[in-house]
Amino acid sequence: MNRSAIAWALPAFLFLGCASPKNDPPPPTPSPAPVALLPAWEREPASVPDGTVVDATKLHRATLDNGLRLIMLQDRRLPYVSLGITVASGASSEELSQAGVAQFTAELMERGAGARDTLALAETMDALGARFGVGSGWDTTTVSVSGLSGDLTVLLEVLRDLVLDPRLPRDEAERVRAEQLAALESDKDSPRTLGARAFARTLYPDHRYGLPSSGTPETVKRLSARDARAFYDKIFVPRDAVFFASGNIDIAALSESARSLFGGWEDREPLAKPAPPPAEAPEATRVVIVDRPDLGQAQILVGHEGIARTDDRRIPAALTNLVLGGSGFSSRLMQKIRAEEGLTYSVSSYFTLRHNPGPFVMSTFTRVPETRRVVDILLAELARLQTDPPAGAELRDAKTLSTGRFALSLETPSAVTSSLVDLTIAELPDDSLDTYRTRVRNVSEADTAAIANTLLHPDRVAIVVVGPAAELEPQLNDLGPVEIQTP
């Protein structure tokens, strides 16, 4: 018998045993009484083991003299590294008159840094098979590079140039501005985007949240390289920043490199955090129709102000939302509007967590004649949470889904590091990842009932519908004041 056959035969030998056929067989073991097996979806879920998410021996935290915080996570399984710097300012920090300058600045920062112009920067990274980018969100701006660990020296050099010495070239500013304006124009073709923007304007009429993070055509047209430089100077402050790295790294050596490259970054007072939007908006139900006579389907958004990223209620709120519309086919909204009524293909609900309270939204679409029926169901299901909040098996399943999604969200070292940076920027406890599953498990039925009755307001919502106003207005005019807008 060749080695391959032996290798395959050995497991069978171990499983079958080696009893001699000359011996009498042992007496048969009595069969256990039959057990009725429940379907998988009706069984109690396996308990999630407690324990740390991050191996403390692989994690390093430090703070430089200028206030720059370092977070490094070692994982030597692959010859790959990901690193960058995140600052705690983004679109929320803009003046209304300069809406879009955060994205404009981020895009312009990619167009050359240090001794490298746009082309040289791209060629340097392409030659290494590496990646780089600058991205801006509502509350943060991140500069990142990634590539093979053998190219770490070059990656660090490029990161240093992008963060401390961006060119922000005037000759590229016009091109970046044109690209941003073109994207804003193309968004008008998307009913979903039109609805989201009208919803934001309705909910936050005099706040930065009321405009797109990418700005408006009116504000973007005025942006210049000088504006980008001024915004960069305001937000790139070491005391308001986090250096992060993950992958095949030597923590001691990389710490020294970070200190050498960024220790001289001059510290100054960070930009003040943006003011919160007016509380409890809207004060009464409002209806906004974005007139698109060409549409056969209506895009629908219903909701109101939600909670902030650091709100202590965020976990019970998330579980309540999973039951309502955040868990796909098992959610109440999907079961009612799609499975029972056949009125849509997809429906969802979500909280948007930002530094200040972002929106809570229920979103779907349907045939125009069915719009009122769908809006009524959305409002009824929101109200039903107050009399029938998540409890029993429904709450248990939401907890199982939440902890499962949590595990999947941390599959890679860079994903873990990104979460650690988010916690640091939000000034949440360092052990938040390690305690997350326990905190989910400890949410009670009383907690979700409190969310439903204090945080959700079915009698005070913004209703935004994109579609033909002539057909929609008669369906919706008894729900509240109706405003018709053009795209």
Tab-separated table of C-alpha atoms in Angstrom:
chain	number	residue	atom	x	y	z
A	1	MET	CA	0.000	0.000	0.000
A	2	ASN	CA	1.457	3.368	-0.946
A	3	ARG	CA	1.775	6.252	1.503
A	4	SER	CA	-1.240	8.001	0.121
A	5	ALA	CA	-3.424	4.941	0.633
A	6	ILE	CA	-2.075	4.532	4.171
A	7	ALA	CA	-2.844	8.153	4.921
A	8	TRP	CA	-6.432	7.754	3.778
A	9	ALA	CA	-6.897	4.349	5.469
A	10	LEU	CA	-5.577	5.401	8.884
A	11	PRO	CA	-8.550	7.555	9.892
A	12	ALA	CA	-10.935	4.690	8.995
A	13	PHE	CA	-8.882	2.359	11.153
A	14	LEU	CA	-9.074	4.700	14.078
A	15	PHE	CA	-12.819	5.178	13.727
A	16	LEU	CA	-13.703	1.495	13.147
A	17	GLY	CA	-11.467	0.034	15.850
A	18	CYS	CA	-9.427	-3.200	15.674
A	19	ALA	CA	-11.565	-5.922	17.304
A	20	SER	CA	-10.858	-9.444	16.058
A	21	PRO	CA	-13.751	-11.107	14.193
A	22	LYS	CA	-13.001	-14.319	16.145
A	23	ASN	CA	-14.263	-12.741	19.375
A	24	ASP	CA	-17.950	-12.702	20.224
A	25	PRO	CA	-19.509	-9.319	19.564
A	26	PRO	CA	-20.451	-7.286	22.636
A	27	PRO	CA	-24.117	-7.200	23.600
A	28	PRO	CA	-26.037	-4.477	21.813
A	29	THR	CA	-26.435	-1.189	23.621
A	30	PRO	CA	-30.073	-0.327	24.212
A	31	SER	CA	-31.244	2.491	21.978
A	32	PRO	CA	-32.168	5.666	23.816
A	33	ALA	CA	-35.734	6.805	23.779
A	34	PRO	CA	-36.454	8.904	20.709
A	35	VAL	CA	-36.032	12.643	21.208
A	36	ALA	CA	-38.121	15.171	19.335
A	37	LEU	CA	-35.690	17.615	17.755
A	38	LEU	CA	-36.862	21.178	17.396
A	39	PRO	CA	-36.122	23.037	14.170
A	40	ALA	CA	-32.902	25.046	14.420
A	41	TRP	CA	-34.751	28.346	14.541
A	42	GLU	CA	-36.755	27.230	17.587
A	43	ARG	CA	-33.854	25.944	19.664
A	44	GLU	CA	-32.145	27.944	22.375
A	45	PRO	CA	-29.030	29.513	20.822
A	46	ALA	CA	-25.635	28.390	22.026
A	47	SER	CA	-24.258	30.699	24.692
A	48	VAL	CA	-21.566	33.082	23.499
A	49	PRO	CA	-18.385	32.590	25.541
A	50	ASP	CA	-16.991	35.538	27.406
A	51	GLY	CA	-13.430	36.583	26.803
A	52	THR	CA	-11.264	39.246	25.304
A	53	VAL	CA	-11.628	40.151	21.656
A	54	VAL	CA	-8.120	41.577	21.385
A	55	ASP	CA	-5.024	39.716	22.551
A	56	ALA	CA	-3.404	42.194	24.937
A	57	THR	CA	0.048	40.764	24.200
A	58	LYS	CA	-0.365	41.823	20.549
A	59	LEU	CA	-1.818	45.271	21.244
A	60	HIS	CA	0.158	48.409	22.039
A	61	ARG	CA	-1.152	51.828	23.046
A	62	ALA	CA	0.888	54.941	23.723
A	63	THR	CA	0.645	58.730	23.601
A	64	LEU	CA	3.397	60.979	22.267
A	65	ASP	CA	4.365	64.235	23.951
A	66	ASN	CA	2.382	66.218	21.364
A	67	GLY	CA	-0.804	64.310	22.217
A	68	LEU	CA	-0.827	61.920	19.242
A	69	ARG	CA	-2.223	58.563	20.364
A	70	LEU	CA	-0.805	55.311	18.977
A	71	ILE	CA	-2.748	52.061	18.525
A	72	MET	CA	-0.869	49.069	17.098
A	73	LEU	CA	-2.079	45.492	16.659
A	74	GLN	CA	0.387	42.786	15.652
A	75	ASP	CA	-0.711	39.874	13.460
A	76	ARG	CA	2.093	38.040	11.672
A	77	ARG	CA	-0.031	35.542	9.748
A	78	LEU	CA	0.354	37.477	6.491
A	79	PRO	CA	3.173	39.731	5.203
A	80	TYR	CA	0.821	42.709	5.087
A	81	VAL	CA	0.454	45.977	6.994
A	82	SER	CA	-2.209	48.646	7.205
A	83	LEU	CA	-1.568	51.988	8.871
A	84	GLY	CA	-2.806	55.524	8.972
A	85	ILE	CA	-3.896	58.530	10.981
A	86	THR	CA	-7.455	59.536	11.865
A	87	VAL	CA	-8.365	63.018	13.081
A	88	ALA	CA	-11.572	63.680	15.008
A	89	SER	CA	-13.098	66.175	12.588
A	90	GLY	CA	-15.056	65.841	9.374
A	91	ALA	CA	-18.069	67.316	7.635
A	92	SER	CA	-19.768	68.115	10.963
A	93	SER	CA	-17.033	70.670	11.635
A	94	GLU	CA	-17.731	72.696	8.489
A	95	GLU	CA	-19.432	76.050	8.329
A	96	LEU	CA	-22.761	75.875	6.489
A	97	SER	CA	-21.374	78.253	3.872
A	98	GLN	CA	-18.511	75.820	3.193
A	99	ALA	CA	-20.444	72.548	3.196
A	100	GLY	CA	-18.395	69.964	1.334
A	101	VAL	CA	-14.969	71.374	2.178
A	102	ALA	CA	-14.021	68.276	4.212
A	103	GLN	CA	-14.487	65.990	1.215
A	104	PHE	CA	-12.881	68.568	-1.073
A	105	THR	CA	-9.834	68.745	1.205
A	106	ALA	CA	-9.561	64.960	1.473
A	107	GLU	CA	-9.662	64.542	-2.304
A	108	LEU	CA	-7.100	67.294	-2.808
A	109	MET	CA	-4.755	65.764	-0.233
A	110	GLU	CA	-4.434	62.719	-2.509
A	111	ARG	CA	-3.111	64.904	-5.350
A	112	GLY	CA	0.481	65.067	-4.180
A	113	ALA	CA	2.470	65.219	-0.943
A	114	GLY	CA	6.051	66.020	0.001
A	115	ALA	CA	8.395	65.687	-2.976
A	116	ARG	CA	5.853	63.676	-4.998
A	117	ASP	CA	3.241	65.251	-7.244
A	118	THR	CA	0.022	63.461	-8.171
A	119	LEU	CA	1.639	61.196	-10.758
A	120	ALA	CA	4.763	60.407	-8.736
A	121	LEU	CA	2.686	59.520	-5.678
A	122	ALA	CA	0.517	57.145	-7.693
A	123	GLU	CA	3.532	55.579	-9.414
A	124	THR	CA	5.353	55.027	-6.115
A	125	MET	CA	2.428	53.157	-4.613
A	126	ASP	CA	1.550	51.258	-7.795
A	127	ALA	CA	5.118	49.992	-8.095
A	128	LEU	CA	4.760	48.436	-4.647
A	129	GLY	CA	1.271	47.082	-5.227
A	130	ALA	CA	0.282	49.292	-2.302
A	131	ARG	CA	-2.758	51.459	-1.646
A	132	PHE	CA	-3.320	54.885	-0.175
A	133	GLY	CA	-6.284	57.133	0.378
A	134	VAL	CA	-7.766	60.048	2.266
A	135	GLY	CA	-11.397	59.833	3.293
A	136	SER	CA	-13.737	62.150	5.138
A	137	GLY	CA	-16.883	61.273	7.104
A	138	TRP	CA	-19.182	63.246	9.349
A	139	ASP	CA	-16.929	63.095	12.408
A	140	THR	CA	-13.513	61.961	11.173
A	141	THR	CA	-10.959	62.286	8.402
A	142	THR	CA	-8.596	59.371	7.784
A	143	VAL	CA	-5.333	59.079	5.863
A	144	SER	CA	-4.375	55.457	5.232
A	145	VAL	CA	-1.750	53.376	3.448
A	146	SER	CA	-1.406	49.610	3.125
A	147	GLY	CA	0.908	47.142	1.455
A	148	LEU	CA	3.504	44.447	2.010
A	149	SER	CA	5.307	44.561	5.327
A	150	GLY	CA	8.644	44.548	3.508
A	151	ASP	CA	7.750	47.990	2.130
A	152	LEU	CA	6.924	49.483	5.528
A	153	THR	CA	9.637	52.152	5.321
A	154	VAL	CA	8.193	53.600	2.109
A	155	LEU	CA	4.626	53.300	3.385
A	156	LEU	CA	5.524	55.267	6.510
A	157	GLU	CA	7.264	57.912	4.433
A	158	VAL	CA	4.207	58.337	2.204
A	159	LEU	CA	1.914	58.478	5.241
A	160	ARG	CA	4.088	61.116	6.848
A	161	ASP	CA	4.001	63.255	3.681
A	162	LEU	CA	0.238	62.911	3.235
A	163	VAL	CA	-0.459	63.914	6.849
A	164	LEU	CA	2.168	66.587	7.463
A	165	ASP	CA	3.046	67.891	3.999
A	166	PRO	CA	0.116	67.641	1.567
A	167	ARG	CA	0.593	69.817	-1.487
A	168	LEU	CA	-3.092	70.754	-1.941
A	169	PRO	CA	-2.189	72.036	-5.426
A	170	ARG	CA	-4.156	74.861	-6.981
A	171	ASP	CA	-3.959	73.304	-10.448
A	172	GLU	CA	-5.742	70.198	-9.150
A	173	ALA	CA	-8.346	72.090	-7.113
A	174	GLU	CA	-10.457	72.953	-10.146
A	175	ARG	CA	-10.493	69.320	-11.261
A	176	VAL	CA	-11.468	68.070	-7.797
A	177	ARG	CA	-14.202	70.688	-7.559
A	178	ALA	CA	-15.581	69.681	-10.969
A	179	GLU	CA	-15.631	66.009	-9.939
A	180	GLN	CA	-17.475	66.826	-6.722
A	181	LEU	CA	-20.033	68.932	-8.584
A	182	ALA	CA	-20.554	66.176	-11.163
A	183	ALA	CA	-21.218	63.658	-8.392
A	184	LEU	CA	-23.773	65.992	-6.807
A	185	GLU	CA	-25.501	66.404	-10.155
A	186	SER	CA	-25.628	62.662	-10.816
A	187	ASP	CA	-27.202	62.125	-7.399
A	188	LYS	CA	-30.341	63.807	-8.710
A	189	ASP	CA	-31.014	60.665	-10.757
A	190	SER	CA	-31.315	58.541	-7.611
A	191	PRO	CA	-34.739	58.664	-5.900
A	192	ARG	CA	-33.171	57.132	-2.812
A	193	THR	CA	-30.562	59.896	-2.588
A	194	LEU	CA	-33.143	62.595	-3.276
A	195	GLY	CA	-35.247	61.204	-0.461
A	196	ALA	CA	-32.350	61.014	1.981
A	197	ARG	CA	-31.393	64.615	1.288
A	198	ALA	CA	-34.922	65.917	1.643
A	199	PHE	CA	-35.270	63.938	4.870
A	200	ALA	CA	-32.090	65.518	6.279
A	201	ARG	CA	-33.256	69.021	5.327
A	202	THR	CA	-36.598	68.394	6.999
A	203	LEU	CA	-35.102	67.002	10.191
A	204	TYR	CA	-32.157	69.422	10.539
A	205	PRO	CA	-33.197	72.630	8.733
A	206	ASP	CA	-30.607	74.935	10.340
A	207	HIS	CA	-27.827	72.484	11.137
A	208	ARG	CA	-24.902	71.016	9.196
A	209	TYR	CA	-26.632	67.620	9.271
A	210	GLY	CA	-29.312	69.116	7.042
A	211	LEU	CA	-26.974	69.252	4.034
A	212	PRO	CA	-25.146	66.379	2.306
A	213	SER	CA	-21.682	65.595	3.643
A	214	SER	CA	-20.414	66.317	0.125
A	215	GLY	CA	-21.972	69.789	0.188
A	216	THR	CA	-24.308	71.455	-2.278
A	217	PRO	CA	-23.639	72.844	-5.764
A	218	GLU	CA	-23.842	76.372	-4.323
A	219	THR	CA	-21.237	75.768	-1.608
A	220	VAL	CA	-18.889	73.538	-3.618
A	221	LYS	CA	-18.688	76.030	-6.493
A	222	ARG	CA	-17.017	78.510	-4.138
A	223	LEU	CA	-14.346	76.149	-2.760
A	224	SER	CA	-10.691	76.782	-3.565
A	225	ALA	CA	-7.278	75.374	-2.707
A	226	ARG	CA	-7.002	78.142	-0.115
A	227	ASP	CA	-10.175	76.871	1.587
A	228	ALA	CA	-8.748	73.348	1.620
A	229	ARG	CA	-5.519	74.587	3.190
A	230	ALA	CA	-7.414	76.504	5.874
A	231	PHE	CA	-9.607	73.497	6.713
A	232	TYR	CA	-6.585	71.182	6.791
A	233	ASP	CA	-4.783	73.539	9.176
A	234	LYS	CA	-7.819	73.583	11.484
A	235	ILE	CA	-8.438	69.849	11.780
A	236	PHE	CA	-5.009	68.200	11.511
A	237	VAL	CA	-3.897	68.573	15.106
A	238	PRO	CA	-1.913	65.779	16.844
A	239	ARG	CA	-3.872	66.057	20.095
A	240	ASP	CA	-7.025	65.306	18.091
A	241	ALA	CA	-5.511	62.418	16.113
A	242	VAL	CA	-4.822	58.684	16.371
A	243	PHE	CA	-2.004	56.812	14.614
A	244	PHE	CA	-2.998	53.205	13.916
A	245	ALA	CA	-1.231	50.166	12.498
A	246	SER	CA	-2.045	46.488	12.136
A	247	GLY	CA	-0.584	43.403	10.529
A	248	ASN	CA	2.931	42.010	10.309
A	249	ILE	CA	4.632	44.685	12.407
A	250	ASP	CA	7.374	44.877	15.018
A	251	ILE	CA	5.682	46.978	17.682
A	252	ALA	CA	8.868	48.302	19.289
A	253	ALA	CA	10.423	49.302	15.958
A	254	LEU	CA	7.204	50.827	14.615
A	255	SER	CA	6.666	52.785	17.826
A	256	GLU	CA	10.094	54.322	17.407
A	257	SER	CA	9.385	55.114	13.747
A	258	ALA	CA	6.086	56.771	14.639
A	259	ARG	CA	7.806	58.832	17.313
A	260	SER	CA	10.527	59.866	14.876
A	261	LEU	CA	8.149	60.766	12.033
A	262	PHE	CA	5.293	62.353	13.982
A	263	GLY	CA	6.796	63.383	17.319
A	264	GLY	CA	7.686	66.792	15.892
A	265	TRP	CA	4.144	67.460	14.673
A	266	GLU	CA	3.335	70.792	16.308
A	267	ASP	CA	0.480	70.661	18.784
A	268	ARG	CA	-2.188	73.332	19.103
A	269	GLU	CA	-5.720	73.687	20.367
A	270	PRO	CA	-8.088	71.249	18.613
A	271	LEU	CA	-11.124	72.454	16.722
A	272	ALA	CA	-14.185	72.823	18.944
A	273	LYS	CA	-16.752	70.064	18.585
A	274	PRO	CA	-19.829	70.995	16.523
A	275	ALA	CA	-22.940	72.197	18.308
A	276	PRO	CA	-25.769	69.673	18.606
A	277	PRO	CA	-28.865	70.091	16.438
A	278	PRO	CA	-32.086	71.361	18.009
A	279	ALA	CA	-33.582	68.711	20.267
A	280	GLU	CA	-36.854	66.921	19.604
A	281	ALA	CA	-37.146	67.830	15.922
A	282	PRO	CA	-39.606	67.717	14.244
A	283	GLU	CA	-42.106	68.974	16.818
A	284	ALA	CA	-45.048	67.554	14.829
A	285	THR	CA	-45.545	65.253	11.869
A	286	ARG	CA	-44.537	66.843	8.584
A	287	VAL	CA	-44.924	65.542	5.046
A	288	VAL	CA	-42.511	66.414	2.254
A	289	ILE	CA	-43.014	65.258	-1.332
A	290	VAL	CA	-40.102	65.501	-3.754
A	291	ASP	CA	-41.869	65.775	-7.084
A	292	ARG	CA	-40.706	63.243	-9.665
A	293	PRO	CA	-43.638	62.804	-12.102
A	294	ASP	CA	-41.695	60.192	-14.085
A	295	LEU	CA	-41.544	57.628	-11.273
A	296	GLY	CA	-43.855	54.636	-11.014
A	297	GLN	CA	-42.485	53.742	-7.583
A	298	ALA	CA	-42.447	55.995	-4.552
A	299	GLN	CA	-39.371	56.149	-2.337
A	300	ILE	CA	-40.465	56.499	1.298
A	301	LEU	CA	-38.570	57.627	4.406
A	302	VAL	CA	-40.189	58.017	7.820
A	303	GLY	CA	-38.396	58.904	11.038
A	304	HIS	CA	-37.097	61.477	13.458
A	305	GLU	CA	-34.018	62.426	15.465
A	306	GLY	CA	-32.178	59.477	17.009
A	307	ILE	CA	-29.239	59.171	19.391
A	308	ALA	CA	-25.554	60.062	19.487
A	309	ARG	CA	-22.635	57.656	19.141
A	310	THR	CA	-21.928	57.705	22.878
A	311	ASP	CA	-25.519	57.506	24.143
A	312	ASP	CA	-25.804	54.925	26.934
A	313	ARG	CA	-28.968	53.617	25.277
A	314	ARG	CA	-27.237	52.650	22.033
A	315	ILE	CA	-27.236	48.863	22.616
A	316	PRO	CA	-30.901	48.466	23.663
A	317	ALA	CA	-31.777	50.895	20.856
A	318	ALA	CA	-29.873	48.729	18.372
A	319	LEU	CA	-31.649	45.578	19.570
A	320	THR	CA	-35.035	47.285	19.353
A	321	ASN	CA	-34.221	48.372	15.825
A	322	LEU	CA	-33.174	44.844	14.825
A	323	VAL	CA	-36.649	43.653	15.761
A	324	LEU	CA	-38.346	46.523	13.939
A	325	GLY	CA	-36.469	46.629	10.644
A	326	GLY	CA	-32.761	45.967	11.050
A	327	SER	CA	-32.659	42.182	10.779
A	328	GLY	CA	-33.689	41.552	7.198
A	329	PHE	CA	-36.399	38.983	6.556
A	330	SER	CA	-37.032	38.291	10.234
A	331	SER	CA	-37.867	41.917	11.087
A	332	ARG	CA	-41.410	43.049	11.792
A	333	LEU	CA	-41.411	45.525	8.918
A	334	MET	CA	-40.240	42.939	6.376
A	335	GLN	CA	-42.711	40.344	7.592
A	336	LYS	CA	-45.631	42.761	7.419
A	337	ILE	CA	-44.923	44.881	4.343
A	338	ARG	CA	-43.258	42.280	2.125
A	339	ALA	CA	-44.207	38.796	3.328
A	340	GLU	CA	-47.841	39.494	4.274
A	341	GLU	CA	-48.824	42.465	2.118
A	342	GLY	CA	-46.509	42.056	-0.880
A	343	LEU	CA	-46.073	45.824	-1.104
A	344	THR	CA	-42.298	46.059	-1.445
A	345	TYR	CA	-39.162	44.077	-2.126
A	346	SER	CA	-37.126	45.612	0.679
A	347	VAL	CA	-37.694	47.642	3.835
A	348	SER	CA	-35.323	48.542	6.645
A	349	SER	CA	-34.822	50.773	9.657
A	350	TYR	CA	-31.667	52.124	11.261
A	351	PHE	CA	-30.108	54.600	13.666
A	352	THR	CA	-27.265	56.725	12.301
A	353	LEU	CA	-24.801	57.291	15.155
A	354	ARG	CA	-22.678	60.454	15.016
A	355	HIS	CA	-21.033	62.797	17.516
A	356	ASN	CA	-24.401	64.523	17.830
A	357	PRO	CA	-27.722	62.680	17.458
A	358	GLY	CA	-28.178	61.479	13.902
A	359	PRO	CA	-31.454	60.370	12.342
A	360	PHE	CA	-33.594	57.313	12.982
A	361	VAL	CA	-35.083	56.190	9.655
A	362	MET	CA	-37.506	53.617	8.254
A	363	SER	CA	-36.974	53.329	4.498
A	364	THR	CA	-38.695	51.464	1.670
A	365	PHE	CA	-40.348	51.861	-1.738
A	366	THR	CA	-43.620	50.761	-3.312
A	367	ARG	CA	-45.944	51.371	-6.247
A	368	VAL	CA	-47.254	54.920	-6.148
A	369	PRO	CA	-50.934	53.925	-5.542
A	370	GLU	CA	-49.853	51.900	-2.478
A	371	THR	CA	-47.879	54.708	-0.844
A	372	ARG	CA	-50.411	55.597	1.851
A	373	ARG	CA	-50.910	51.959	2.778
A	374	VAL	CA	-47.155	51.509	3.304
A	375	VAL	CA	-46.820	54.746	5.298
A	376	ASP	CA	-49.696	53.640	7.534
A	377	ILE	CA	-48.000	50.294	8.185
A	378	LEU	CA	-44.679	51.972	9.002
A	379	LEU	CA	-46.373	54.232	11.538
A	380	ALA	CA	-48.446	51.381	12.960
A	381	GLU	CA	-45.419	49.128	13.447
A	382	LEU	CA	-43.515	51.972	15.092
A	383	ALA	CA	-46.451	52.525	17.450
A	384	ARG	CA	-46.793	48.768	18.101
A	385	LEU	CA	-43.319	48.736	19.613
A	386	GLN	CA	-44.691	50.819	22.475
A	387	THR	CA	-47.433	48.332	23.347
A	388	ASP	CA	-45.568	45.211	22.224
A	389	PRO	CA	-41.834	45.903	22.730
A	390	PRO	CA	-39.171	43.278	21.952
A	391	ALA	CA	-39.338	40.467	24.504
A	392	GLY	CA	-38.971	36.720	24.843
A	393	ALA	CA	-37.795	34.853	21.753
A	394	GLU	CA	-37.848	38.030	19.653
A	395	LEU	CA	-35.382	39.783	21.953
A	396	ARG	CA	-33.310	36.626	22.343
A	397	ASP	CA	-32.985	36.285	18.562
A	398	ALA	CA	-31.995	39.940	18.247
A	399	LYS	CA	-29.223	39.403	20.790
A	400	THR	CA	-27.974	36.340	18.905
A	401	LEU	CA	-27.935	38.273	15.639
A	402	SER	CA	-26.189	41.245	17.239
A	403	THR	CA	-23.367	39.190	18.738
A	404	GLY	CA	-23.009	37.229	15.507
A	405	ARG	CA	-22.687	40.369	13.406
A	406	PHE	CA	-20.243	41.739	15.954
A	407	ALA	CA	-17.954	38.729	15.518
A	408	LEU	CA	-18.100	38.961	11.721
A	409	SER	CA	-17.248	42.670	11.851
A	410	LEU	CA	-13.908	41.887	13.531
A	411	GLU	CA	-12.592	39.180	11.209
A	412	THR	CA	-9.434	41.042	10.148
A	413	PRO	CA	-6.734	42.896	12.104
A	414	SER	CA	-7.507	46.109	10.236
A	415	ALA	CA	-11.195	45.803	11.171
A	416	VAL	CA	-10.290	45.378	14.843
A	417	THR	CA	-7.937	48.350	14.680
A	418	SER	CA	-10.588	50.467	12.967
A	419	SER	CA	-13.003	49.693	15.809
A	420	LEU	CA	-10.379	50.581	18.410
A	421	VAL	CA	-9.748	53.905	16.678
A	422	ASP	CA	-13.487	54.610	16.599
A	423	LEU	CA	-13.729	53.953	20.335
A	424	THR	CA	-10.750	56.205	21.011
A	425	ILE	CA	-12.111	59.066	18.911
A	426	ALA	CA	-15.499	58.743	20.626
A	427	GLU	CA	-13.779	58.621	24.051
A	428	LEU	CA	-15.477	55.337	24.932
A	429	PRO	CA	-13.873	52.777	27.295
A	430	ASP	CA	-10.887	50.846	25.940
A	431	ASP	CA	-12.509	47.524	26.850
A	432	SER	CA	-15.725	48.223	24.918
A	433	LEU	CA	-15.044	45.419	22.431
A	434	ASP	CA	-14.323	42.914	25.189
A	435	THR	CA	-17.496	43.776	27.100
A	436	TYR	CA	-19.826	44.153	24.119
A	437	ARG	CA	-21.317	40.649	24.161
A	438	THR	CA	-21.951	40.812	27.896
A	439	ARG	CA	-23.626	44.193	27.561
A	440	VAL	CA	-25.857	42.840	24.792
A	441	ARG	CA	-26.757	39.793	26.856
A	442	ASN	CA	-27.637	41.999	29.852
A	443	VAL	CA	-30.231	44.080	27.991
A	444	SER	CA	-33.606	43.406	29.585
A	445	GLU	CA	-37.155	43.550	28.311
A	446	ALA	CA	-37.587	46.662	30.444
A	447	ASP	CA	-34.682	48.281	28.572
A	448	THR	CA	-36.212	47.731	25.135
A	449	ALA	CA	-39.625	48.839	26.415
A	450	ALA	CA	-38.026	52.067	27.640
A	451	ILE	CA	-36.471	52.639	24.211
A	452	ALA	CA	-39.804	52.113	22.481
A	453	ASN	CA	-41.644	54.480	24.809
A	454	THR	CA	-39.090	57.261	25.288
A	455	LEU	CA	-36.932	57.291	22.166
A	456	LEU	CA	-39.408	56.461	19.392
A	457	HIS	CA	-42.183	58.924	18.504
A	458	PRO	CA	-44.746	57.644	15.967
A	459	ASP	CA	-46.842	60.784	16.512
A	460	ARG	CA	-43.994	63.140	15.633
A	461	VAL	CA	-42.180	62.104	12.474
A	462	ALA	CA	-40.895	63.438	9.204
A	463	ILE	CA	-42.467	61.669	6.215
A	464	VAL	CA	-40.579	62.128	2.956
A	465	VAL	CA	-41.792	60.596	-0.302
A	466	VAL	CA	-40.166	60.865	-3.727
A	467	GLY	CA	-42.589	60.435	-6.628
A	468	PRO	CA	-45.337	62.190	-8.611
A	469	ALA	CA	-46.732	64.869	-6.325
A	470	ALA	CA	-50.067	65.014	-8.154
A	471	GLU	CA	-50.779	61.399	-7.152
A	472	LEU	CA	-49.113	61.459	-3.744
A	473	GLU	CA	-50.476	64.669	-2.219
A	474	PRO	CA	-54.120	63.478	-2.065
A	475	GLN	CA	-52.985	60.284	-0.309
A	476	LEU	CA	-50.931	62.045	2.355
A	477	ASN	CA	-52.489	65.456	3.010
A	478	ASP	CA	-54.344	64.409	6.178
A	479	LEU	CA	-51.161	63.246	7.926
A	480	GLY	CA	-49.779	66.744	8.424
A	481	PRO	CA	-48.721	69.867	6.535
A	482	VAL	CA	-47.542	68.895	3.045
A	483	GLU	CA	-44.598	70.603	1.366
A	484	ILE	CA	-43.848	69.861	-2.283
A	485	GLN	CA	-40.245	70.274	-3.400
A	486	THR	CA	-38.544	70.031	-6.774
A	487	PRO	CA	-35.344	67.942	-7.070
